[in-house]
Structures are given as C-alpha cells and as structure tokens.
Amino acid sequence: MNIFEMAQIPLNKAIETMKLDAGAAQIIANPERTLEVAIPVKMDDGTTKVFTGYRSQHSTILGPAKGGVRYHQNVNMDEVKTLAFWMTCKCAVAGLPYGGGKGGIIVDPSKLSKRELEALTRGFIDKIAPIIGEKRDIPAPDMNTNAQIMGWMMDEYSKLTGQYEPGFITGKAIAVGGSLGRTAATGRGVVVAALEALKLKGIAPADATAAVQGFGNVGSWTAKLFCDAGVKVVALSDVFGAIYNADGFDCYAVDEYVKKTGSVVGYPGSHPITNAELLAMKVTVLAPCAMELQITADNADAVQAEIICEGANGPTTPDADAILDAKGIMVVPDILANGGGVTVSYFEWVQNLYRYFWTEEEVIEKQTAMMIKAFKEVHAKAEQYGVDMRVAAYIVALNSLVEAMKIRGMC
Ligand code: NAD
C-alpha cells in the first residue's frame, strides 16, 4: 500500500460512518490536478543538472489550493499527492476558504550552494507558473524551505506576471508582506490543541510532561511554547539523535544551542537517548513534529504517552492508530493539530489582499480562537459518532466539502 492509499483509510472510515454517497466520496479520493516538471539548473561547476519537481492540487472546492513546497531527496508524486489531500482536509477542519495543494522537488538542499538553490527555486516557479496564483494555488514553506525561498518565489512570480504578487505565496519575510506570528504558528497550534486535550483529561499544564520529536520549525516552537505554558519538556530530538532530562529543558536555551551547533545532541546536562526511546517515553504528551510514518504497528504498542498531538503530517499509520485506540491513547490528528500554520498563512494572505497588517497579538488571538473552535467541533463529532478524533476530523472536513460540492452542482 502506498502512502496515498494509506492516507485514505481514515477518510474511508469517515465516509462509511457518514454514509456519504459514492460520487462525493470519489471526488474527494482523487486529486483534481497533478503536475510533474523538469527544472534545469546551471551548477557552480559549469555542468547542468535537471531536477524533478511536483505540484499537486488536490481540491479547489472550498477555495484556491493551498499548501507548502518541500525540498527533500525522498520527495515523490505519491507523497506530494498525499500531503495535498491532507491540506484539503486540514483547511476544511480549520474553517478556511481554501482547497489543498502541495509541491516538492527531489533535492538535498544542503548539497547546493545558495546560488544553485536560488536558481532551482526560480526554475520551479517558472515551470509551475501556469497553475498557481493568489486565486488559484498559493504555495508556502514546508520541510527544508523557508522565508528566503518564499522571497525568491515571490520575486520570480512577480517578474512573470509583471506586478507585485505578495498574495500568491505565504510564509514570507515581514519586509515583503509576511505576517507577524507566522514562524511560530504551527507550533503554537500544536500547543493550543495539546492544552485542549489536557483540559478534556482534567490535567493541568503544570502537571504535564512532554516529549517532542523533531526540532525544526514545528518542533522547536512546539517545545518552546510548551515551556511557556508550564508543561515540562523532558525529551527532544532531531535527525541526529535524541536527548532527555527528567527536570525538563529550557527549550529557548536548547534553541540557541541548536543555532550554534546544528543539533540538539550534546546539549549540556542532557542524557543521550534514541528517537525510538523518545517515542516510547512515559510522558503526558508526545508531539511527533518531524516527518511522516514514525509511529507504526511495530512501535505503537511501546507508546506510553496519554496524548499524541501530531505536529508532523502523517506521523501515525492506520495500523498504529488501531493499537493506540485500543490502549486508550488520545490522538489529536495532524489535520487538526498542525492547522495553525495554514491558519496564519490565511491571515497573511488576507493582510496581503488588503495591504493592511495586524499586530502579533491580533494574529495570536485570532489563531487561538479558530483552533479552539476547530478542536471543539472535532471532539463533538467524535462523541456524536463514537469515533476517534482522526475519523471525527475527517467527518468535519467532509461536511464542509460536501455542502460546497452540492451547492456548486458537483454531486
Ligand atoms: P523542518 O525541516 O524545519 O524540521 C524537521 C525536523 O525533524 C528537523 O529537526 C530534523 O532534524 C528532524 N528530523 C528529520 N527526520 C527525523 C527523524 N527520522 N527522526 C527525528 N527527527 C527527524 O520541518 P518542519 O517545517 O518543522 O516540518 C516538520 C513536519 O511538520 C513535517 O511533517 C511537515 O510537513 C509538518 N508541517 C509543517 C508546517 C510548517 O508550518 N512548517 C505546517 C504543518 C505541518
């Protein structure tokens, strides 16, 4: 089973639970459009290399496609299609006027010079330009892409259209129309969702512990904002290894250390552990914030956390979900828990369209309110149908999508 088929398992459970008609289900199961492009780049050594890129627009039923662009050596079309599908559902759960899209380039960006990376980025935009735009498809950062890369993309697209185009892309630097609060937004959303889950279980943040897998954008902000909320963060990790401290980390200090050294490994006062040990740690909240397929049938039984709050996209497989459910572990699913990033991307787009900018306090207040509302809606659906939070989140998404499809005459 490939990852796209795997991702549809909870969707199909939601479809069965809701007794959704087959036509509507088929529309959701298939991406509207996928594009593969070849991007030639003149390398610093004078040779030319051709890179493969993808853009998938899973749905534009509720609005323009929306979703990040990932640079990674393992990117493939199935992964991009899956991530685009999750974006459709995530935007619908968050109540945003967006569909879902995603892009990627097969590349290890650490192997490119800054000039090569810029040339690749501009070449990708040239190739996907016919299908993107502020009312068609709005890219954003994802793994290994950042505000600088969004800036090059915005500049290239503005050159192609001959006009200033801040609204065609989000996750930009403030100087070119970025939103205050965007960098921390996904991690903030993970923490808001985790705090709601703790509330349901009657656990005060001060009595909770957390383990966070991944210390990139999502993981580092999740960890820092857990600290701000009074949750004791006892384990952290990245691709190089994991660290533990029973007394809890000052995650802002760890962030400074990572900025200097490139990894959490070796942080003074920490004990080295493995990523596998981190996932099995006895904590209140486990936040997988690294990448997909981390909690599987092979290691789910070892998980001891009371709550899993998914910062990454697709960190838990359907087989693992069944095991976790049987163990009574509450999983706050990715399409709910990590929707904070796209929510503030939506705020960025709104601010770009109006050319009127909000304070960071306004952004945080609006984001928190939207995420709590989405959490409560999903939890209410879980109670109503007697399903887990993941299936409930798909039910919430499908309700919005089907209503719009019916009104638009699609089914
Ligand atoms: P990032 O590249 O900034 O960070 C990824 C982190 O994961 C790094 O610390 C890396 O070392 C670590 N990592 C990679 N492989 C690992 C492994 N096998 N074990 C442990 N750690 C590992 O990426 P990010 O933007 O933080 O995204 C992380 C996840 O969150 C992805 O699944 C992404 O799709 C998802 N996500 C990101 C955003 C966003 O706004 N950035 C929004 C929603 C979802």
Coordinates of C-alpha atoms and ligand atoms in Angstrom, one line a residue:
M1 CA 0.0 0.0 0.0
N2 CA 1.5 3.4 -0.9
I3 CA 1.2 6.4 1.4
F4 CA -1.7 7.9 -0.7
E5 CA -3.8 4.8 -0.2
M6 CA -2.8 4.6 3.5
A7 CA -3.9 8.2 4.0
Q8 CA -7.4 7.4 2.7
I9 CA -8.1 4.8 5.3
P10 CA -9.4 7.2 8.0
L11 CA -11.2 9.1 5.2
N12 CA -12.9 5.9 4.2
K13 CA -13.9 5.3 7.8
A14 CA -15.4 8.8 7.9
I15 CA -17.2 8.2 4.6
E16 CA -18.7 4.9 5.9
T17 CA -19.7 6.5 9.3
M18 CA -21.4 9.4 7.5
K19 CA -22.9 7.1 4.8
L20 CA -21.6 9.5 2.2
D21 CA -22.8 9.0 -1.4
A22 CA -20.3 7.3 -3.7
G23 CA -20.0 10.2 -6.1
A24 CA -18.9 12.7 -3.5
A25 CA -16.5 10.1 -2.0
Q26 CA -14.9 9.6 -5.4
I27 CA -14.4 13.4 -5.9
I28 CA -12.5 13.6 -2.6
A29 CA -10.5 10.5 -3.3
N30 CA -8.9 11.9 -6.4
P31 CA -6.6 14.9 -6.8
E32 CA -8.0 17.5 -9.3
R33 CA -4.7 18.1 -10.9
T34 CA -1.0 17.0 -10.6
L35 CA 1.9 18.3 -12.5
E36 CA 5.5 17.0 -12.8
V37 CA 8.2 19.4 -14.1
A38 CA 11.8 19.1 -15.1
I39 CA 14.0 22.0 -13.8
P40 CA 17.4 22.6 -15.4
V41 CA 19.9 24.3 -13.2
K42 CA 23.4 25.6 -14.2
M43 CA 25.6 24.3 -11.3
D44 CA 28.5 26.2 -9.9
D45 CA 31.0 23.7 -11.6
G46 CA 29.6 24.7 -15.0
T47 CA 27.6 21.5 -15.6
T48 CA 23.8 21.5 -16.0
K49 CA 21.6 19.3 -13.8
V50 CA 17.9 18.6 -14.2
F51 CA 15.8 18.3 -11.1
T52 CA 12.3 16.8 -10.8
G53 CA 9.5 18.9 -9.2
Y54 CA 5.9 18.3 -8.5
R55 CA 2.8 20.4 -7.7
S56 CA -0.5 18.6 -6.8
Q57 CA -3.8 20.5 -6.4
H58 CA -5.9 18.0 -4.6
S59 CA -9.0 20.2 -4.3
T60 CA -10.3 23.7 -5.1
I61 CA -13.8 23.0 -3.9
L62 CA -13.6 25.4 -1.0
G63 CA -11.2 27.9 -2.5
P64 CA -7.7 28.2 -4.1
A65 CA -5.4 25.2 -3.5
K66 CA -3.1 26.0 -0.5
G67 CA 0.0 24.1 0.6
G68 CA 3.7 24.1 1.1
V69 CA 6.7 23.2 -1.1
R70 CA 9.1 20.6 0.3
Y71 CA 12.7 20.2 -0.8
H72 CA 13.9 16.6 0.1
Q73 CA 15.8 13.8 -1.6
N74 CA 12.9 11.4 -1.0
V75 CA 10.1 13.6 -2.4
N76 CA 7.8 11.7 -4.8
M77 CA 4.5 12.2 -6.5
D78 CA 2.6 9.9 -4.1
E79 CA 3.9 11.8 -1.1
V80 CA 3.0 15.2 -2.7
K81 CA -0.5 14.0 -3.6
T82 CA -0.9 12.7 0.0
L83 CA 0.2 16.0 1.5
A84 CA -2.1 17.9 -0.8
F85 CA -5.0 15.7 0.2
W86 CA -4.2 16.4 3.9
M87 CA -4.1 20.1 3.1
T88 CA -7.7 20.0 1.7
C89 CA -8.9 18.3 4.9
K90 CA -6.8 20.5 7.2
C91 CA -8.1 23.7 5.6
A92 CA -11.7 22.4 5.8
V93 CA -11.3 21.4 9.5
A94 CA -9.8 24.9 10.3
G95 CA -12.7 26.6 8.5
L96 CA -10.5 28.3 5.9
P97 CA -11.7 29.3 2.4
Y98 CA -9.1 27.1 0.8
G99 CA -8.6 23.8 -1.0
G100 CA -5.5 21.8 -0.7
G101 CA -2.2 21.6 -2.7
K102 CA 1.4 20.7 -2.2
G103 CA 4.6 20.8 -4.1
G104 CA 8.1 19.3 -3.8
I105 CA 11.4 19.0 -5.5
I106 CA 13.7 15.9 -5.3
V107 CA 16.8 17.5 -3.9
D108 CA 19.0 17.5 -0.9
P109 CA 19.3 21.3 -0.5
S110 CA 22.2 21.0 1.9
K111 CA 24.3 19.9 -1.1
L112 CA 23.5 23.1 -3.1
S113 CA 25.2 26.5 -2.9
K114 CA 23.0 29.5 -2.2
R115 CA 23.2 30.5 -5.9
E116 CA 22.2 27.0 -7.0
L117 CA 19.3 26.9 -4.5
E118 CA 18.0 30.2 -5.8
A119 CA 18.3 29.1 -9.5
L120 CA 16.4 25.9 -8.7
T121 CA 13.7 27.8 -6.8
R122 CA 13.2 30.3 -9.6
G123 CA 13.2 27.5 -12.2
F124 CA 10.5 25.6 -10.2
I125 CA 8.2 28.7 -10.2
D126 CA 8.8 29.3 -13.9
K127 CA 7.6 25.7 -14.6
I128 CA 4.5 25.7 -12.3
A129 CA 3.5 29.3 -13.0
P130 CA 0.6 28.4 -15.3
I131 CA -1.3 26.7 -12.5
I132 CA -0.5 29.0 -9.5
G133 CA -1.6 32.5 -8.4
E134 CA -3.4 34.2 -5.4
K135 CA -6.8 32.9 -6.6
R136 CA -5.6 29.6 -8.0
D137 CA -3.0 28.0 -5.8
I138 CA -0.9 29.6 -3.0
P139 CA 2.4 27.9 -2.0
A140 CA 4.1 28.2 1.4
P141 CA 7.1 26.7 3.2
D142 CA 7.4 23.0 4.2
M143 CA 10.4 20.8 5.1
N144 CA 13.7 22.5 4.1
T145 CA 12.1 25.6 2.7
N146 CA 11.9 28.9 4.4
A147 CA 11.1 32.6 4.2
Q148 CA 14.2 33.3 1.9
I149 CA 13.0 30.7 -0.5
M150 CA 9.4 32.1 -0.4
G151 CA 11.0 35.5 -1.1
W152 CA 12.7 34.2 -4.3
M153 CA 9.5 32.5 -5.4
M154 CA 7.5 35.7 -4.8
D155 CA 10.1 37.8 -6.8
E156 CA 10.1 35.3 -9.7
Y157 CA 6.3 35.1 -9.9
S158 CA 6.1 38.9 -9.7
K159 CA 8.5 39.1 -12.7
L160 CA 6.5 36.6 -14.7
T161 CA 3.2 38.5 -14.1
G162 CA 4.7 42.0 -14.3
Q163 CA 3.1 43.0 -11.0
Y164 CA 3.8 42.9 -7.2
E165 CA 2.4 39.5 -6.1
P166 CA 2.7 39.1 -2.3
G167 CA -0.7 37.2 -2.1
F168 CA 0.5 34.4 -4.3
I169 CA 2.6 32.9 -1.6
T170 CA 2.7 32.8 2.2
G171 CA 5.5 32.2 4.8
K172 CA 7.3 35.3 3.5
A173 CA 9.6 37.7 5.5
I174 CA 7.8 40.6 7.1
A175 CA 9.5 43.1 4.6
V176 CA 7.7 41.5 1.7
G177 CA 4.3 41.1 3.2
G178 CA 4.8 38.3 5.7
S179 CA 2.6 38.1 8.8
L180 CA 3.7 38.6 12.3
G181 CA 3.3 35.3 14.2
R182 CA 3.7 33.0 11.2
T183 CA 7.0 31.5 12.1
A184 CA 5.7 30.1 15.4
A185 CA 2.2 29.5 14.2
T186 CA 2.3 25.7 13.6
G187 CA 4.0 25.0 16.9
R188 CA 1.6 27.4 18.6
G189 CA -1.4 25.5 17.1
V190 CA 0.1 22.1 18.3
V191 CA 0.3 23.5 21.8
V192 CA -3.2 25.0 21.7
A193 CA -4.5 21.6 20.6
A194 CA -2.5 19.8 23.3
L195 CA -3.7 22.1 26.0
E196 CA -7.3 21.5 24.9
A197 CA -6.7 17.7 25.1
L198 CA -5.2 18.1 28.6
K199 CA -8.2 20.1 29.6
L200 CA -10.5 17.2 28.5
K201 CA -8.5 14.8 30.6
G202 CA -8.5 17.2 33.6
I203 CA -4.7 17.5 33.6
A204 CA -3.2 20.9 34.5
P205 CA -0.3 22.0 32.2
A206 CA 1.9 22.3 35.3
D207 CA 1.3 18.6 36.0
A208 CA 2.1 17.5 32.4
T209 CA 5.3 16.4 30.7
A210 CA 6.1 16.3 27.0
A211 CA 8.4 14.7 24.5
V212 CA 8.9 16.4 21.2
Q213 CA 10.3 14.6 18.1
G214 CA 11.9 16.9 15.6
F215 CA 13.5 20.4 16.4
G216 CA 12.9 22.2 13.2
N217 CA 10.3 24.9 12.7
V218 CA 7.3 23.0 14.1
G219 CA 9.2 21.0 16.8
S220 CA 11.3 23.9 18.2
W221 CA 8.2 26.2 18.5
T222 CA 6.1 23.4 20.0
A223 CA 8.8 22.8 22.6
K224 CA 9.3 26.5 23.4
L225 CA 5.6 27.2 23.7
F226 CA 5.1 24.1 25.9
C227 CA 7.7 25.7 28.2
D228 CA 5.7 29.0 28.1
A229 CA 2.5 27.1 29.0
G230 CA 4.2 25.5 32.0
V231 CA 4.4 22.0 30.5
K232 CA 7.7 20.3 31.4
V233 CA 9.5 19.2 28.2
V234 CA 11.7 16.2 29.1
A235 CA 12.8 14.8 25.7
L236 CA 13.7 16.4 22.4
S237 CA 15.2 15.1 19.2
D238 CA 16.3 15.7 15.6
V239 CA 17.6 13.6 12.8
F240 CA 20.9 13.2 14.6
G241 CA 19.6 11.8 17.9
A242 CA 17.5 12.5 21.0
I243 CA 18.1 13.9 24.4
Y244 CA 16.5 13.5 27.8
N245 CA 16.4 15.5 31.1
A246 CA 13.9 14.4 33.8
D247 CA 14.0 18.0 35.2
G248 CA 12.8 19.4 31.9
F249 CA 14.6 21.6 29.3
D250 CA 14.7 25.3 28.9
C251 CA 13.7 25.0 25.3
Y252 CA 14.7 28.6 24.4
A253 CA 18.3 27.7 25.6
V254 CA 18.2 24.5 23.6
D255 CA 17.1 26.5 20.5
E256 CA 20.2 28.8 21.0
Y257 CA 22.4 25.8 21.3
V258 CA 20.9 24.3 18.1
K259 CA 21.5 27.6 16.2
K260 CA 25.2 27.3 17.2
T261 CA 25.8 23.5 16.8
G262 CA 23.1 22.4 14.3
S263 CA 21.7 19.7 16.6
V264 CA 20.1 19.1 20.0
V265 CA 22.6 16.3 20.5
G266 CA 25.2 17.1 23.2
Y267 CA 23.1 19.8 24.9
P268 CA 24.8 20.4 28.3
G269 CA 23.1 18.5 31.1
S270 CA 21.1 16.1 28.8
H271 CA 21.3 12.3 28.6
P272 CA 21.5 10.9 25.1
I273 CA 18.6 8.6 24.1
T274 CA 17.4 7.2 20.8
N275 CA 14.5 8.5 18.7
A276 CA 12.8 5.1 19.4
E277 CA 13.2 5.7 23.2
L278 CA 11.7 9.2 22.8
L279 CA 8.6 7.8 21.1
A280 CA 8.1 5.2 23.9
M281 CA 8.7 7.7 26.7
K282 CA 6.3 7.8 29.7
V283 CA 5.1 11.4 29.3
T284 CA 1.7 13.1 29.2
V285 CA 2.0 14.4 25.7
L286 CA 4.1 13.0 22.8
A287 CA 4.3 15.5 19.9
P288 CA 5.8 14.0 16.8
C289 CA 7.0 17.0 14.8
A290 CA 9.5 15.6 12.4
M291 CA 8.1 13.6 9.5
E292 CA 5.5 11.0 8.4
L293 CA 5.3 7.3 9.3
Q294 CA 7.0 7.5 12.7
I295 CA 4.5 5.6 14.9
T296 CA 3.7 2.3 13.2
A297 CA 2.4 -1.2 14.0
D298 CA 6.0 -2.0 15.0
N299 CA 6.4 0.6 17.8
A300 CA 2.8 1.7 18.7
D301 CA 2.5 -0.8 21.5
A302 CA 5.5 0.7 23.2
V303 CA 4.0 4.2 23.3
Q304 CA 3.3 5.2 26.9
A305 CA 2.1 8.8 26.4
E306 CA -1.5 9.7 27.3
I307 CA -2.0 12.1 24.4
I308 CA -0.3 12.2 21.0
C309 CA -0.5 15.6 19.4
E310 CA 0.6 15.4 15.8
G311 CA 2.7 18.4 14.6
A312 CA 4.1 16.5 11.6
N313 CA 1.9 15.4 8.7
G314 CA 1.0 11.7 8.8
P315 CA 3.3 10.6 11.7
T316 CA 1.0 7.7 12.7
T317 CA 0.0 4.9 10.4
P318 CA -3.6 3.5 10.4
D319 CA -2.4 0.2 11.9
A320 CA -0.8 2.1 14.7
D321 CA -4.0 4.2 15.2
A322 CA -5.9 1.0 16.0
I323 CA -3.3 -0.1 18.5
L324 CA -3.2 3.4 20.2
D325 CA -7.0 3.5 20.3
A326 CA -7.1 0.1 22.0
K327 CA -4.6 1.4 24.6
G328 CA -6.9 4.4 25.3
I329 CA -4.3 6.9 24.0
M330 CA -6.0 10.1 22.6
V331 CA -4.5 11.0 19.2
V332 CA -5.1 14.7 18.2
P333 CA -4.7 14.2 14.4
D334 CA -2.4 16.2 12.2
I335 CA -5.3 17.7 10.1
L336 CA -6.5 19.4 13.4
A337 CA -3.3 19.8 15.5
N338 CA -0.9 21.3 12.8
G339 CA -3.5 23.5 11.2
G340 CA -2.1 26.6 12.9
G341 CA 0.5 27.2 10.2
V342 CA -2.0 27.3 7.4
T343 CA -4.4 29.4 9.5
V344 CA -1.8 32.1 9.9
S345 CA -0.9 31.7 6.2
Y346 CA -4.5 32.5 5.6
F347 CA -4.2 35.6 7.8
E348 CA -1.1 36.6 5.8
W349 CA -3.0 36.2 2.5
V350 CA -5.9 38.3 3.9
Q351 CA -3.4 41.0 5.0
N352 CA -1.7 40.9 1.6
L353 CA -5.1 41.3 -0.3
Y354 CA -6.0 44.3 1.9
R355 CA -2.4 45.7 2.2
Y356 CA -3.3 46.2 5.9
F357 CA -1.3 44.5 8.6
W358 CA -2.2 43.2 12.0
T359 CA -0.2 43.2 15.3
E360 CA 1.2 39.9 16.5
E361 CA -1.3 40.0 19.4
E362 CA -4.2 40.1 17.0
V363 CA -2.7 37.2 15.0
I364 CA -2.2 35.0 18.1
E365 CA -5.7 35.9 19.4
K366 CA -7.5 35.1 16.1
Q367 CA -5.4 31.9 15.6
T368 CA -6.0 30.6 19.1
A369 CA -9.8 31.2 18.9
M370 CA -10.0 29.4 15.5
M371 CA -8.0 26.4 16.7
I372 CA -10.1 26.0 19.9
K373 CA -13.3 26.2 17.8
A374 CA -11.9 23.5 15.4
F375 CA -10.8 21.3 18.3
K376 CA -14.3 21.5 20.0
E377 CA -16.0 20.8 16.7
V378 CA -13.9 17.7 16.1
H379 CA -14.3 16.5 19.7
A380 CA -18.1 17.0 19.4
K381 CA -18.2 14.9 16.2
A382 CA -16.1 12.2 17.9
E383 CA -18.6 12.0 20.8
Q384 CA -21.6 12.1 18.4
Y385 CA -20.4 9.2 16.2
G386 CA -18.4 7.3 18.8
V387 CA -15.2 7.5 16.6
D388 CA -11.7 8.6 17.3
M389 CA -10.5 12.2 16.9
R390 CA -8.9 11.4 13.5
V391 CA -12.1 10.0 11.9
A392 CA -14.1 12.8 13.5
A393 CA -11.8 15.4 11.9
Y394 CA -12.4 13.8 8.5
I395 CA -16.2 14.0 9.2
V396 CA -15.9 17.7 10.0
A397 CA -13.9 18.2 6.7
L398 CA -16.3 16.1 4.6
N399 CA -19.3 18.0 5.9
S400 CA -17.9 21.3 4.6
L401 CA -16.6 19.8 1.4
V402 CA -19.9 18.0 0.6
E403 CA -22.0 21.0 1.3
A404 CA -20.0 23.1 -1.1
M405 CA -19.9 20.4 -3.7
K406 CA -23.7 20.1 -3.6
I407 CA -24.2 23.9 -3.9
R408 CA -21.7 24.0 -6.8
G409 CA -23.6 21.2 -8.5
M410 CA -20.7 18.7 -8.4
C411 CA -22.7 15.9 -6.8
Ligands
NAD1 P1 12.0 21.3 9.4 O1 12.7 20.8 8.2 O2 12.1 22.7 9.9 O3 12.3 20.3 10.7 C1 12.3 18.9 10.6 C2 12.9 18.4 11.9 O4 12.8 17.0 12.0 C3 14.4 18.7 12.0 O5 14.8 18.9 13.3 C4 15.0 17.3 11.6 O6 16.3 17.1 12.1 C5 14.0 16.4 12.2 N1 14.0 15.0 11.7 C6 14.0 14.7 10.4 N2 14.0 13.3 10.3 C7 13.9 12.9 11.6 C8 13.9 11.6 12.1 N3 13.9 10.5 11.3 N4 13.8 11.5 13.5 C9 13.8 12.6 14.2 N5 13.9 13.8 13.8 C10 13.9 14.0 12.5 O7 10.5 20.9 9.1 P2 9.1 21.5 9.8 O8 8.7 22.6 8.9 O9 9.3 21.6 11.2 O10 8.1 20.3 9.5 C11 8.1 19.1 10.3 C12 6.8 18.4 10.0 O11 5.7 19.2 10.2 C13 6.6 17.9 8.5 O12 5.9 16.7 8.5 C14 5.8 19.0 7.9 O13 5.0 18.5 6.7 C15 4.8 19.3 9.0 N6 4.2 20.6 9.0 C16 5.0 21.8 8.9 C17 4.3 23.0 8.9 C18 5.1 24.3 8.9 O14 4.5 25.4 9.1 N7 6.4 24.3 8.9 C19 2.9 23.1 9.0 C20 2.2 21.9 9.1 C21 2.9 20.7 9.1

